Amino acid sequence: MKIAVVDYGSGNLRSVYQAIRKVAPLNSDVWVTEDPNKVKEADRVIFPGQGAMPDCMANLRKAGLEEAVRDSLKKKPFFAVCVGEQMLFDFSEEGDVPALGIFPGRVVRFPANQYGEDGSRLKVPQMGWNRVRKAMDHYIWEGIPDNSWFYFVHSYYVVPADLNLIAGTTDYGRKVTVAVAKDYIFATQFHPEKSADMGLKLYSNFLTWKP
């Protein structure tokens, strides 16, 4: 199996690589790569993102990786993480920037004034552990109990125009979409590589998923 972790200068690449190496089948090739040909050659693609959306989009295009990413999204298992998930949608409020437009919807910022159930003010960004509720049956959720804990660091979140895309939600002052899925794509706002055993299980399921 050939697994490409896309390196366009905007991802938490070392942690993702180490997590994938732990769960990848023996004799798998795991590439952290900025080579579009490697991305096209790979059997599975992981698309991390970290930082500001305008920078991520600019870096992707500057690296010459946009075409390879778009091609992969159409025909092979593809896992996007954090800003990588946000980049799949039409538009982000962060910098008023168009994204890849794979899914209809937009990326919005948490309000400055929002409160938890106990009345305490919630900080932006959301940083730390939160429970995720499954919103659809999907192979990648296999073996992961509903309301499992995953690790988040984000100020923005996706608002899909198509509710059928929603694969998982969490509560942070409101109900927030934190996982989406369709066809060859599964994407999360949270970081599986920072989410201990449940995160590794997600990646393990991704590597055996046959969409």
mmCIF file of C-alpha atoms in Angstrom:
data_model
loop_
_atom_site.group_PDB
_atom_site.id
_atom_site.type_symbol
_atom_site.label_atom_id
_atom_site.label_comp_id
_atom_site.label_asym_id
_atom_site.label_seq_id
_atom_site.Cartn_x
_atom_site.Cartn_y
_atom_site.Cartn_z
ATOM 1 C CA MET A 1 0.000 0.000 0.000
ATOM 2 C CA LYS A 2 1.241 3.477 -0.922
ATOM 3 C CA ILE A 3 0.050 6.235 1.405
ATOM 4 C CA ALA A 4 0.733 9.906 0.668
ATOM 5 C CA VAL A 5 0.628 12.587 3.364
ATOM 6 C CA VAL A 6 0.384 15.800 1.362
ATOM 7 C CA ASP A 7 3.076 18.328 2.276
ATOM 8 C CA TYR A 8 2.210 21.826 1.103
ATOM 9 C CA GLY A 9 3.827 23.551 4.063
ATOM 10 C CA SER A 10 0.673 23.803 6.184
ATOM 11 C CA GLY A 11 0.202 20.587 8.121
ATOM 12 C CA ASN A 12 1.113 18.792 11.327
ATOM 13 C CA LEU A 13 3.111 16.348 9.236
ATOM 14 C CA ARG A 14 5.378 14.603 11.741
ATOM 15 C CA SER A 15 2.531 13.625 14.066
ATOM 16 C CA VAL A 16 0.389 12.446 11.152
ATOM 17 C CA TYR A 17 3.251 10.401 9.716
ATOM 18 C CA GLN A 18 3.982 8.741 13.059
ATOM 19 C CA ALA A 19 0.305 7.887 13.598
ATOM 20 C CA ILE A 20 -0.022 6.363 10.121
ATOM 21 C CA ARG A 21 3.185 4.356 10.537
ATOM 22 C CA LYS A 22 1.773 2.810 13.731
ATOM 23 C CA VAL A 23 -1.335 1.447 11.985
ATOM 24 C CA ALA A 24 -0.197 0.912 8.385
ATOM 25 C CA PRO A 25 0.090 -2.666 7.080
ATOM 26 C CA LEU A 26 3.573 -4.157 6.979
ATOM 27 C CA ASN A 27 5.580 -3.220 3.890
ATOM 28 C CA SER A 28 3.450 -0.133 3.284
ATOM 29 C CA ASP A 29 5.122 2.957 1.880
ATOM 30 C CA VAL A 30 4.212 6.116 3.787
ATOM 31 C CA TRP A 31 5.352 9.260 2.008
ATOM 32 C CA VAL A 32 5.298 12.791 3.353
ATOM 33 C CA THR A 33 5.477 14.387 -0.050
ATOM 34 C CA GLU A 34 5.292 17.666 -1.941
ATOM 35 C CA ASP A 35 5.571 15.791 -5.249
ATOM 36 C CA PRO A 36 2.284 15.828 -7.221
ATOM 37 C CA ASN A 37 3.299 12.614 -8.984
ATOM 38 C CA LYS A 38 3.657 10.816 -5.636
ATOM 39 C CA VAL A 39 0.188 11.996 -4.623
ATOM 40 C CA LYS A 40 -1.220 10.683 -7.904
ATOM 41 C CA GLU A 41 0.651 7.381 -7.502
ATOM 42 C CA ALA A 42 -0.551 6.779 -3.935
ATOM 43 C CA ASP A 43 -3.358 4.337 -3.127
ATOM 44 C CA ARG A 44 -4.594 6.552 -0.277
ATOM 45 C CA VAL A 45 -4.125 10.218 0.515
ATOM 46 C CA ILE A 46 -4.091 12.108 3.809
ATOM 47 C CA PHE A 47 -4.512 15.871 3.573
ATOM 48 C CA PRO A 48 -3.611 17.694 6.811
ATOM 49 C CA GLY A 49 -3.970 21.426 7.264
ATOM 50 C CA GLN A 50 -2.813 23.849 9.906
ATOM 51 C CA GLY A 51 -2.788 27.630 10.120
ATOM 52 C CA ALA A 52 -4.793 30.288 8.310
ATOM 53 C CA MET A 53 -6.993 29.337 5.363
ATOM 54 C CA PRO A 54 -5.603 32.003 2.959
ATOM 55 C CA ASP A 55 -2.060 30.749 3.578
ATOM 56 C CA CYS A 56 -3.092 27.109 3.165
ATOM 57 C CA MET A 57 -4.809 27.752 -0.169
ATOM 58 C CA ALA A 58 -1.907 29.870 -1.419
ATOM 59 C CA ASN A 59 0.658 27.275 -0.334
ATOM 60 C CA LEU A 60 -1.261 24.445 -1.992
ATOM 61 C CA ARG A 61 -1.256 26.268 -5.320
ATOM 62 C CA LYS A 62 2.324 27.499 -4.977
ATOM 63 C CA ALA A 63 3.450 23.908 -4.386
ATOM 64 C CA GLY A 64 1.685 22.799 -7.576
ATOM 65 C CA LEU A 65 -0.401 20.258 -5.672
ATOM 66 C CA GLU A 66 -3.959 21.431 -6.315
ATOM 67 C CA GLU A 67 -4.478 19.343 -9.452
ATOM 68 C CA ALA A 68 -3.125 16.181 -7.804
ATOM 69 C CA VAL A 69 -5.352 16.738 -4.763
ATOM 70 C CA ARG A 70 -8.450 17.332 -6.895
ATOM 71 C CA ASP A 71 -7.676 14.226 -8.941
ATOM 72 C CA SER A 72 -7.246 12.095 -5.821
ATOM 73 C CA LEU A 73 -10.507 13.308 -4.285
ATOM 74 C CA LYS A 74 -12.420 11.770 -7.188
ATOM 75 C CA LYS A 75 -11.061 8.244 -7.184
ATOM 76 C CA LYS A 76 -9.171 7.058 -4.089
ATOM 77 C CA PRO A 77 -9.680 7.014 -0.316
ATOM 78 C CA PHE A 78 -8.947 10.526 0.915
ATOM 79 C CA PHE A 79 -8.766 11.709 4.549
ATOM 80 C CA ALA A 80 -8.659 15.457 5.227
ATOM 81 C CA VAL A 81 -7.852 16.883 8.663
ATOM 82 C CA CYS A 82 -8.530 20.255 10.365
ATOM 83 C CA VAL A 83 -7.995 23.067 7.831
ATOM 84 C CA GLY A 84 -7.717 20.281 5.249
ATOM 85 C CA GLU A 85 -11.387 19.543 5.944
ATOM 86 C CA GLN A 86 -12.290 23.236 5.707
ATOM 87 C CA MET A 87 -10.508 23.541 2.350
ATOM 88 C CA LEU A 88 -12.966 21.081 0.810
ATOM 89 C CA PHE A 89 -15.806 23.629 1.039
ATOM 90 C CA ASP A 90 -16.707 26.634 -1.107
ATOM 91 C CA PHE A 91 -15.630 29.597 0.945
ATOM 92 C CA SER A 92 -14.086 30.616 4.263
ATOM 93 C CA GLU A 93 -14.755 33.706 6.340
ATOM 94 C CA GLU A 94 -11.096 33.529 7.344
ATOM 95 C CA GLY A 95 -9.604 36.005 4.906
ATOM 96 C CA ASP A 96 -12.744 35.903 2.722
ATOM 97 C CA VAL A 97 -11.060 33.287 0.558
ATOM 98 C CA PRO A 98 -12.540 30.798 -1.923
ATOM 99 C CA ALA A 99 -11.573 27.207 -1.114
ATOM 100 C CA LEU A 100 -11.583 24.070 -3.277
ATOM 101 C CA GLY A 101 -15.369 23.880 -3.639
ATOM 102 C CA ILE A 102 -15.594 20.088 -3.486
ATOM 103 C CA PHE A 103 -18.543 20.309 -1.096
ATOM 104 C CA PRO A 104 -21.192 23.061 -0.954
ATOM 105 C CA GLY A 105 -20.976 25.165 2.161
ATOM 106 C CA ARG A 106 -18.839 27.656 3.993
ATOM 107 C CA VAL A 107 -16.405 27.961 6.872
ATOM 108 C CA VAL A 108 -17.373 30.319 9.721
ATOM 109 C CA ARG A 109 -15.801 31.560 12.945
ATOM 110 C CA PHE A 110 -17.058 30.796 16.417
ATOM 111 C CA PRO A 111 -18.766 33.849 17.947
ATOM 112 C CA ALA A 112 -16.697 35.743 20.476
ATOM 113 C CA ASN A 113 -19.432 35.485 23.118
ATOM 114 C CA GLN A 114 -20.731 31.968 23.607
ATOM 115 C CA TYR A 115 -21.268 29.955 26.742
ATOM 116 C CA GLY A 116 -21.224 26.359 27.881
ATOM 117 C CA GLU A 117 -24.030 24.523 29.639
ATOM 118 C CA ASP A 118 -22.589 25.558 33.014
ATOM 119 C CA GLY A 119 -22.727 29.223 32.022
ATOM 120 C CA SER A 120 -18.975 29.618 31.623
ATOM 121 C CA ARG A 121 -17.687 31.587 28.665
ATOM 122 C CA LEU A 122 -16.148 29.392 25.978
ATOM 123 C CA LYS A 123 -12.752 30.371 24.643
ATOM 124 C CA VAL A 124 -11.969 30.748 20.963
ATOM 125 C CA PRO A 125 -10.196 28.773 19.644
ATOM 126 C CA GLN A 126 -11.666 25.566 20.969
ATOM 127 C CA MET A 127 -8.523 23.856 22.195
ATOM 128 C CA GLY A 128 -8.577 20.466 23.852
ATOM 129 C CA TRP A 129 -10.715 17.353 24.085
ATOM 130 C CA ASN A 130 -14.400 17.147 23.216
ATOM 131 C CA ARG A 131 -16.914 14.410 22.557
ATOM 132 C CA VAL A 132 -17.957 13.553 19.007
ATOM 133 C CA ARG A 133 -21.377 12.153 18.135
ATOM 134 C CA LYS A 134 -21.732 10.009 15.057
ATOM 135 C CA ALA A 135 -24.180 11.464 12.545
ATOM 136 C CA MET A 136 -24.066 8.637 9.996
ATOM 137 C CA ASP A 137 -23.138 4.989 9.779
ATOM 138 C CA HIS A 138 -19.735 4.799 8.137
ATOM 139 C CA TYR A 139 -17.008 2.181 7.974
ATOM 140 C CA ILE A 140 -14.446 4.608 9.398
ATOM 141 C CA TRP A 141 -16.504 4.849 12.623
ATOM 142 C CA GLU A 142 -16.330 1.045 13.125
ATOM 143 C CA GLY A 143 -15.130 0.127 16.617
ATOM 144 C CA ILE A 144 -15.367 3.718 17.864
ATOM 145 C CA PRO A 145 -18.072 4.245 20.494
ATOM 146 C CA ASP A 146 -20.455 7.145 20.043
ATOM 147 C CA ASN A 147 -19.456 10.194 22.108
ATOM 148 C CA SER A 148 -15.769 9.263 22.052
ATOM 149 C CA TRP A 149 -13.251 11.988 22.872
ATOM 150 C CA PHE A 150 -11.125 13.639 20.178
ATOM 151 C CA TYR A 151 -8.654 16.522 20.244
ATOM 152 C CA PHE A 152 -9.470 19.926 18.698
ATOM 153 C CA VAL A 153 -7.640 23.164 17.952
ATOM 154 C CA HIS A 154 -9.783 25.515 15.836
ATOM 155 C CA SER A 155 -11.479 28.887 15.640
ATOM 156 C CA TYR A 156 -13.446 28.116 12.455
ATOM 157 C CA TYR A 157 -15.752 25.259 11.508
ATOM 158 C CA VAL A 158 -17.634 24.058 8.439
ATOM 159 C CA VAL A 159 -21.325 24.665 7.765
ATOM 160 C CA PRO A 160 -22.306 22.219 5.001
ATOM 161 C CA ALA A 161 -25.115 23.264 2.665
ATOM 162 C CA ASP A 162 -25.896 19.562 2.185
ATOM 163 C CA LEU A 163 -26.805 18.054 5.565
ATOM 164 C CA ASN A 164 -26.250 14.568 4.149
ATOM 165 C CA LEU A 165 -22.515 15.256 4.277
ATOM 166 C CA ILE A 166 -22.467 15.437 8.076
ATOM 167 C CA ALA A 167 -20.714 12.422 9.610
ATOM 168 C CA GLY A 168 -20.065 13.743 13.119
ATOM 169 C CA THR A 169 -20.919 16.638 15.423
ATOM 170 C CA THR A 170 -19.827 18.089 18.725
ATOM 171 C CA ASP A 171 -21.153 20.742 21.098
ATOM 172 C CA TYR A 172 -19.196 23.928 21.656
ATOM 173 C CA GLY A 173 -21.708 26.603 22.481
ATOM 174 C CA ARG A 174 -23.784 25.181 19.625
ATOM 175 C CA LYS A 175 -24.008 22.011 17.572
ATOM 176 C CA VAL A 176 -20.946 21.985 15.323
ATOM 177 C CA THR A 177 -20.171 19.767 12.332
ATOM 178 C CA VAL A 178 -16.776 18.156 12.917
ATOM 179 C CA ALA A 179 -16.747 15.291 10.404
ATOM 180 C CA VAL A 180 -18.047 15.005 6.845
ATOM 181 C CA ALA A 181 -18.089 12.138 4.367
ATOM 182 C CA LYS A 182 -19.100 11.364 0.805
ATOM 183 C CA ASP A 183 -17.887 8.858 -1.796
ATOM 184 C CA TYR A 184 -14.079 8.539 -1.407
ATOM 185 C CA ILE A 185 -13.773 11.330 1.157
ATOM 186 C CA PHE A 186 -13.786 11.325 4.946
ATOM 187 C CA ALA A 187 -12.731 14.515 6.736
ATOM 188 C CA THR A 188 -12.515 15.674 10.336
ATOM 189 C CA GLN A 189 -12.093 19.007 12.090
ATOM 190 C CA PHE A 190 -10.426 17.272 15.019
ATOM 191 C CA HIS A 191 -6.921 15.787 14.892
ATOM 192 C CA PRO A 192 -6.904 11.958 14.881
ATOM 193 C CA GLU A 193 -3.107 11.972 15.241
ATOM 194 C CA LYS A 194 -3.487 13.795 18.586
ATOM 195 C CA SER A 195 -6.485 11.750 19.773
ATOM 196 C CA ALA A 196 -4.819 8.689 21.317
ATOM 197 C CA ASP A 197 -6.361 5.252 20.677
ATOM 198 C CA MET A 198 -9.579 6.485 19.076
ATOM 199 C CA GLY A 199 -7.627 8.601 16.608
ATOM 200 C CA LEU A 200 -5.382 5.682 15.695
ATOM 201 C CA LYS A 201 -8.472 3.524 15.208
ATOM 202 C CA LEU A 202 -9.883 6.103 12.774
ATOM 203 C CA TYR A 203 -6.688 6.011 10.734
ATOM 204 C CA SER A 204 -6.566 2.225 10.890
ATOM 205 C CA ASN A 205 -10.127 2.042 9.563
ATOM 206 C CA PHE A 206 -9.231 4.490 6.808
ATOM 207 C CA LEU A 207 -6.418 2.236 5.632
ATOM 208 C CA THR A 208 -8.749 -0.748 5.288
ATOM 209 C CA TRP A 209 -11.773 1.189 3.960
ATOM 210 C CA LYS A 210 -12.977 0.153 0.519
ATOM 211 C CA PRO A 211 -15.362 2.855 -0.725
#
